[in-house]
CSV table of C-alpha atoms in Angstrom, one decimal:
chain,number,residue,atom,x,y,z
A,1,UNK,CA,41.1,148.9,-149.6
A,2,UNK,CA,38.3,149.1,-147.2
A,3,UNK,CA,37.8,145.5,-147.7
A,4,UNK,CA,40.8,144.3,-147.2
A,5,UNK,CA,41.2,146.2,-144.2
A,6,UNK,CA,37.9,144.4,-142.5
A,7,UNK,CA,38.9,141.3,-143.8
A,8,UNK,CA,42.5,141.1,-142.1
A,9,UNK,CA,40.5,143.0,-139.2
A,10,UNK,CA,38.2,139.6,-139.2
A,11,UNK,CA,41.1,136.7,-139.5
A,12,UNK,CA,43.2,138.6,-136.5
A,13,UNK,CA,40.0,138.6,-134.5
A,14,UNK,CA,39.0,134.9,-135.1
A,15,UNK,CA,43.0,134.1,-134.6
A,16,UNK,CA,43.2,135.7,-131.1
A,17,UNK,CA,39.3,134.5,-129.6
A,18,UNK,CA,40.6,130.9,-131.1
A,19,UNK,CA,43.7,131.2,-129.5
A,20,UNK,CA,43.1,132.4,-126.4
A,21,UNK,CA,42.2,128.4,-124.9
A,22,UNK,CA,44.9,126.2,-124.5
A,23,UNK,CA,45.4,122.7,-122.7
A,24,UNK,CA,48.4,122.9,-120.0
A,25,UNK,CA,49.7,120.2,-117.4
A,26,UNK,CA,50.3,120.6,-114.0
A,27,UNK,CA,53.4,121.9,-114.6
A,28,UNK,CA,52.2,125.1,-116.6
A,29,UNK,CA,53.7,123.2,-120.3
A,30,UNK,CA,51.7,124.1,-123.3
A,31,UNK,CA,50.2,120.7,-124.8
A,32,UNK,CA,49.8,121.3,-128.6
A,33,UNK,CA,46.7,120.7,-130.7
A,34,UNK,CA,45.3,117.4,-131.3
A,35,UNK,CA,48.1,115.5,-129.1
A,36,UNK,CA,47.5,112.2,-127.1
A,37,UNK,CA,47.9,112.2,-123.7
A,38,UNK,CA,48.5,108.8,-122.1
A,39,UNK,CA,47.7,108.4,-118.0
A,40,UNK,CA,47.5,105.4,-115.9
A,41,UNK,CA,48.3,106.9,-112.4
A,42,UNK,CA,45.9,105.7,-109.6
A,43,UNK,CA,45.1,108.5,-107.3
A,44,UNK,CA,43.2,108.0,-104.4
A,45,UNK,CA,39.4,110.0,-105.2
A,46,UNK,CA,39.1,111.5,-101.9
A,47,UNK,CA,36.0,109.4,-101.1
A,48,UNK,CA,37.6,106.0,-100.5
A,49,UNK,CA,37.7,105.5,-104.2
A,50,UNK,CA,40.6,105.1,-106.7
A,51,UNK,CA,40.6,107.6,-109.8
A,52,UNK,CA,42.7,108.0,-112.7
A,53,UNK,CA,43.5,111.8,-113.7
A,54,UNK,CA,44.3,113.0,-117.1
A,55,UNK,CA,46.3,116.0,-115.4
A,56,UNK,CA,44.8,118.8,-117.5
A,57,UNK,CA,44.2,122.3,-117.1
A,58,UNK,CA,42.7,124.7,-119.4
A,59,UNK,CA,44.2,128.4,-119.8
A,60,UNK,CA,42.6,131.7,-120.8
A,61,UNK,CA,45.8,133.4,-122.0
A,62,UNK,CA,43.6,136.0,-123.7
A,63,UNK,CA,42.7,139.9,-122.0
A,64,UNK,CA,38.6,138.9,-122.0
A,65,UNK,CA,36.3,136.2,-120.6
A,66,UNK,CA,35.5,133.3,-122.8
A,67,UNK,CA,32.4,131.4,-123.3
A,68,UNK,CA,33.1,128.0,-123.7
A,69,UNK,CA,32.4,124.3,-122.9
A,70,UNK,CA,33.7,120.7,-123.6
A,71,UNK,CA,32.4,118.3,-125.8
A,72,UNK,CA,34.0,114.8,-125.2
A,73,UNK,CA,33.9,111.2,-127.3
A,74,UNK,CA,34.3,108.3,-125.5
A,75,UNK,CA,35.9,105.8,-128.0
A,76,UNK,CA,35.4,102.5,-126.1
A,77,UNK,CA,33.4,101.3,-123.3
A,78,UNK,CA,35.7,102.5,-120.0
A,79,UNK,CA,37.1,100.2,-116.9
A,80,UNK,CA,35.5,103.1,-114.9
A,81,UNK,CA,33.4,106.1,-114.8
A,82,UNK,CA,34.5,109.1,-117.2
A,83,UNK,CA,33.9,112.5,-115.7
A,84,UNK,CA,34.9,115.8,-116.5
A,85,UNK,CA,34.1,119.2,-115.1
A,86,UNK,CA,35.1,122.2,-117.3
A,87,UNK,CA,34.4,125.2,-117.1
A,88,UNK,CA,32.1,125.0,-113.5
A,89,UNK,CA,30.0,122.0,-113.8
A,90,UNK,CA,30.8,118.3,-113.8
A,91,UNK,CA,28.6,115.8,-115.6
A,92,UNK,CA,27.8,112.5,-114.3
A,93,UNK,CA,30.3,109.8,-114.4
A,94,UNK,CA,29.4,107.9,-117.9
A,95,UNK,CA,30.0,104.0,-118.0
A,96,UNK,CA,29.4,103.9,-121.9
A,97,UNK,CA,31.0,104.6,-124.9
A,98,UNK,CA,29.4,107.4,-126.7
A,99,UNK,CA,29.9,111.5,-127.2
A,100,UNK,CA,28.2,114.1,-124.5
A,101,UNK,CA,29.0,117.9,-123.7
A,102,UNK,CA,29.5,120.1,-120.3
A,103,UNK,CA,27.4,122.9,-120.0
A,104,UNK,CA,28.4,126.5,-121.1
A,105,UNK,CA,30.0,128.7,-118.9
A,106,UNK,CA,32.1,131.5,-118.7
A,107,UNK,CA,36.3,131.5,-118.1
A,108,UNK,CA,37.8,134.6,-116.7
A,109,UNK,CA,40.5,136.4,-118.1
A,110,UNK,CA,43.9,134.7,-117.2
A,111,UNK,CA,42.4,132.3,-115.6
A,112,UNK,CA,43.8,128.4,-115.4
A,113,UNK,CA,41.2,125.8,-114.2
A,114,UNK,CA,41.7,122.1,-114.2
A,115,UNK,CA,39.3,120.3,-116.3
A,116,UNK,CA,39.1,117.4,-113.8
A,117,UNK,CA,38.9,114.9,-116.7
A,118,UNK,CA,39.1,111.6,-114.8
A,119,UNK,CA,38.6,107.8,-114.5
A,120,UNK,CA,36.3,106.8,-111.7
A,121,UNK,CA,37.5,103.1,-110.6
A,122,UNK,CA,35.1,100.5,-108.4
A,123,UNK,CA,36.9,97.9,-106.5
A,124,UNK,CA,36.2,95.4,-109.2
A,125,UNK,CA,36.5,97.4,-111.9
A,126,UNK,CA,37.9,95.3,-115.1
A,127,UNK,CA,41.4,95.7,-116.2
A,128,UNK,CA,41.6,97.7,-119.8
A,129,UNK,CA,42.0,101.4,-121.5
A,130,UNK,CA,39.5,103.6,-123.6
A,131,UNK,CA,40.4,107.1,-125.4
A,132,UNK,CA,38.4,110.1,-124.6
A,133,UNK,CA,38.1,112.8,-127.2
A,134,UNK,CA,37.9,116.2,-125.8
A,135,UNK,CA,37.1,119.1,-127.8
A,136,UNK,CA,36.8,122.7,-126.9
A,137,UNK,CA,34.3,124.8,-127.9
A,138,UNK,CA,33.5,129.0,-128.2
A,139,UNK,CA,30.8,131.1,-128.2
A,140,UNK,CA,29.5,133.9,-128.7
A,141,UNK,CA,27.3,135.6,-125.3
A,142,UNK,CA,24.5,137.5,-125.5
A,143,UNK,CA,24.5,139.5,-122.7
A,144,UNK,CA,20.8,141.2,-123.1
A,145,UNK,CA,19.6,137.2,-123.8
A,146,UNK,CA,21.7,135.8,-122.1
A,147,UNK,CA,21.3,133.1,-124.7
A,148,UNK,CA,24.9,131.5,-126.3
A,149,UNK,CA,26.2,131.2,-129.8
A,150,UNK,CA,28.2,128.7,-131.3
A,151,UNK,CA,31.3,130.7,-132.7
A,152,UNK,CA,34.4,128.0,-133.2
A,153,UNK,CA,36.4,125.3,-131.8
A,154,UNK,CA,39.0,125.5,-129.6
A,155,UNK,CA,41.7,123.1,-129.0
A,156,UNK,CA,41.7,119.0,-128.8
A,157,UNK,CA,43.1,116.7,-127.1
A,158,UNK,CA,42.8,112.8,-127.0
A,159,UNK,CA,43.3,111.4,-123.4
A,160,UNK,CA,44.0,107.5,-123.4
A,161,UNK,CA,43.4,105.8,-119.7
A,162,UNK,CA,44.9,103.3,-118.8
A,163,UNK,CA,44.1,100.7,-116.3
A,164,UNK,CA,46.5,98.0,-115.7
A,165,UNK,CA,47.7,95.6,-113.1
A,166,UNK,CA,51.0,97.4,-113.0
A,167,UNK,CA,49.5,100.8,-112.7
A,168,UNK,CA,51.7,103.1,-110.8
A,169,UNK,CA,50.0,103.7,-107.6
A,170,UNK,CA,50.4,107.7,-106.3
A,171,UNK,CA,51.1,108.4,-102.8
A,172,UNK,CA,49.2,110.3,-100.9
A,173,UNK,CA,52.0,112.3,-99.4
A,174,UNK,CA,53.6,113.6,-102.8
A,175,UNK,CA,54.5,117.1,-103.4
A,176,UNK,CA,51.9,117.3,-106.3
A,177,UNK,CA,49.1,119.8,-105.5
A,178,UNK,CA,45.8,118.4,-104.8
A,179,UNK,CA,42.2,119.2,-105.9
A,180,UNK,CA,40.0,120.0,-103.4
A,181,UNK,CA,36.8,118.3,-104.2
A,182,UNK,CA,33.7,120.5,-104.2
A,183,UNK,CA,29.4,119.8,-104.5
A,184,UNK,CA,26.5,121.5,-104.2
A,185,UNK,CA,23.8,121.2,-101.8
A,186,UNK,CA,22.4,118.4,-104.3
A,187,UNK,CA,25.5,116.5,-103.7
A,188,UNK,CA,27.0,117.1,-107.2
A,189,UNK,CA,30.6,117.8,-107.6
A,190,UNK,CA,31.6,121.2,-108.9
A,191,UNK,CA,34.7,122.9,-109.1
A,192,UNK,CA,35.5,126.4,-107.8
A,193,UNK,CA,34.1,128.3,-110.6
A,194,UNK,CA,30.8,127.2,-109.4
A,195,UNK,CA,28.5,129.7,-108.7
A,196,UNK,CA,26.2,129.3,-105.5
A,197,UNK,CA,26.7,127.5,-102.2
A,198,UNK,CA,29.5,124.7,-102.4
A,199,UNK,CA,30.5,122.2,-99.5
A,200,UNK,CA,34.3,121.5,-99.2
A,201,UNK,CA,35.4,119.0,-96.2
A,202,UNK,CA,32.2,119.1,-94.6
A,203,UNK,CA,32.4,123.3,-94.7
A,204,UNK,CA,29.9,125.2,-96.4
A,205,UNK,CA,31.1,128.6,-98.9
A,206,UNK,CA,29.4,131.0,-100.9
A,207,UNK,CA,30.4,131.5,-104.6
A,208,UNK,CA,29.5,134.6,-105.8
């Protein structure tokens, strides 16, 4: 009986730390496991640039911080820079097919954070489409280490980018909420999870 007992105990905990990540939209709408998401929007970048956004956030709906990253396949060789900042860092915009992972960090109870999965476009950038694998991951923390331990994965997703001539071009003046774009004192770009001194439209903030 007592076996049974910390079995079940076991599969309920693995159910609830593996649920507790899920992909949402802007709009707060659950996107399943292992769905395709198809974007082709061209956003303006917010440094003269044009960008492509893939639109998705990432949700703790659990009651405990979650030790996670992203570990992302890109299928083809993209029309632009892939980059993707989740949870606190960003990695530098990749030009190449290939697989890569953010770094580990930690995402608060409750918390929603866009991912900032995106399509950086030059001027001349070639007309085409590649599919980005992203893949959730869990771990376990060692507080006393501080050291990180692969538990399971979370949810997928497969984001396909699109880059057309007929792309839809979005205003500047929509009703859609924007991302303020953040970096570090090394001029990286970092989202508001990151921890340290950030500058946001020429304005320096502490992260604590």
């Amino acid at each position: 009986m007592k076996k049974i007992f910390t079995l079940l105990f076991t599969l309920a905990a693995t159910l609830s730390a593996s649920a507790q990540l899920q992909f949402v939209d802007k709009d707060g709408n659950a996107i399943a496991d292992g769905k395709f998401v198809s974007v082709s929007t061209i956003e303006d970048d917010g440094f003269s640039g044009k960008k492509i956004d893939s639109g998705l956030f990432v949700k703790n709906t659990g009651s405990a911080a979650v030790y996670t990253n992203a570990v992302y396949n890109v299928q083809t060789t993209p029309p632009g820079g892939f980059q993707i900042c989740y949870p606190q860092n960003c990695i530098e915009p990749t030009y190449e097919a290939g697989e890569g992972e953010t770094v580990i960090g930690a995402l608060d109870a409750g918390s929603l954070i866009s991912i900032q999965s995106e399509l950086l476009l030059s001027d001349n950038a070639p007309y085409g489409e590649t599919a980005v694998d992203i893949q959730l991951k869990i771990y376990n923390h060692n507080t006393i280490t501080g050291k990180d331990e692969f538990k399971e994965n979370g949810p997928k997703v497969t984001v396909v980018f699109v880059y057309t001539e007929s792309a839809g071009i979005n205003s500047l003046n929509n009703n859609c909420p924007s991302i303020a774009v953040r970096h570090n004192l090394s001029g990286q770009r970092v989202n508001d999870k990151y921890k340290g001194i950030t500058v946001k439209n020429g304005k320096k903030f502490l992260n604590k």
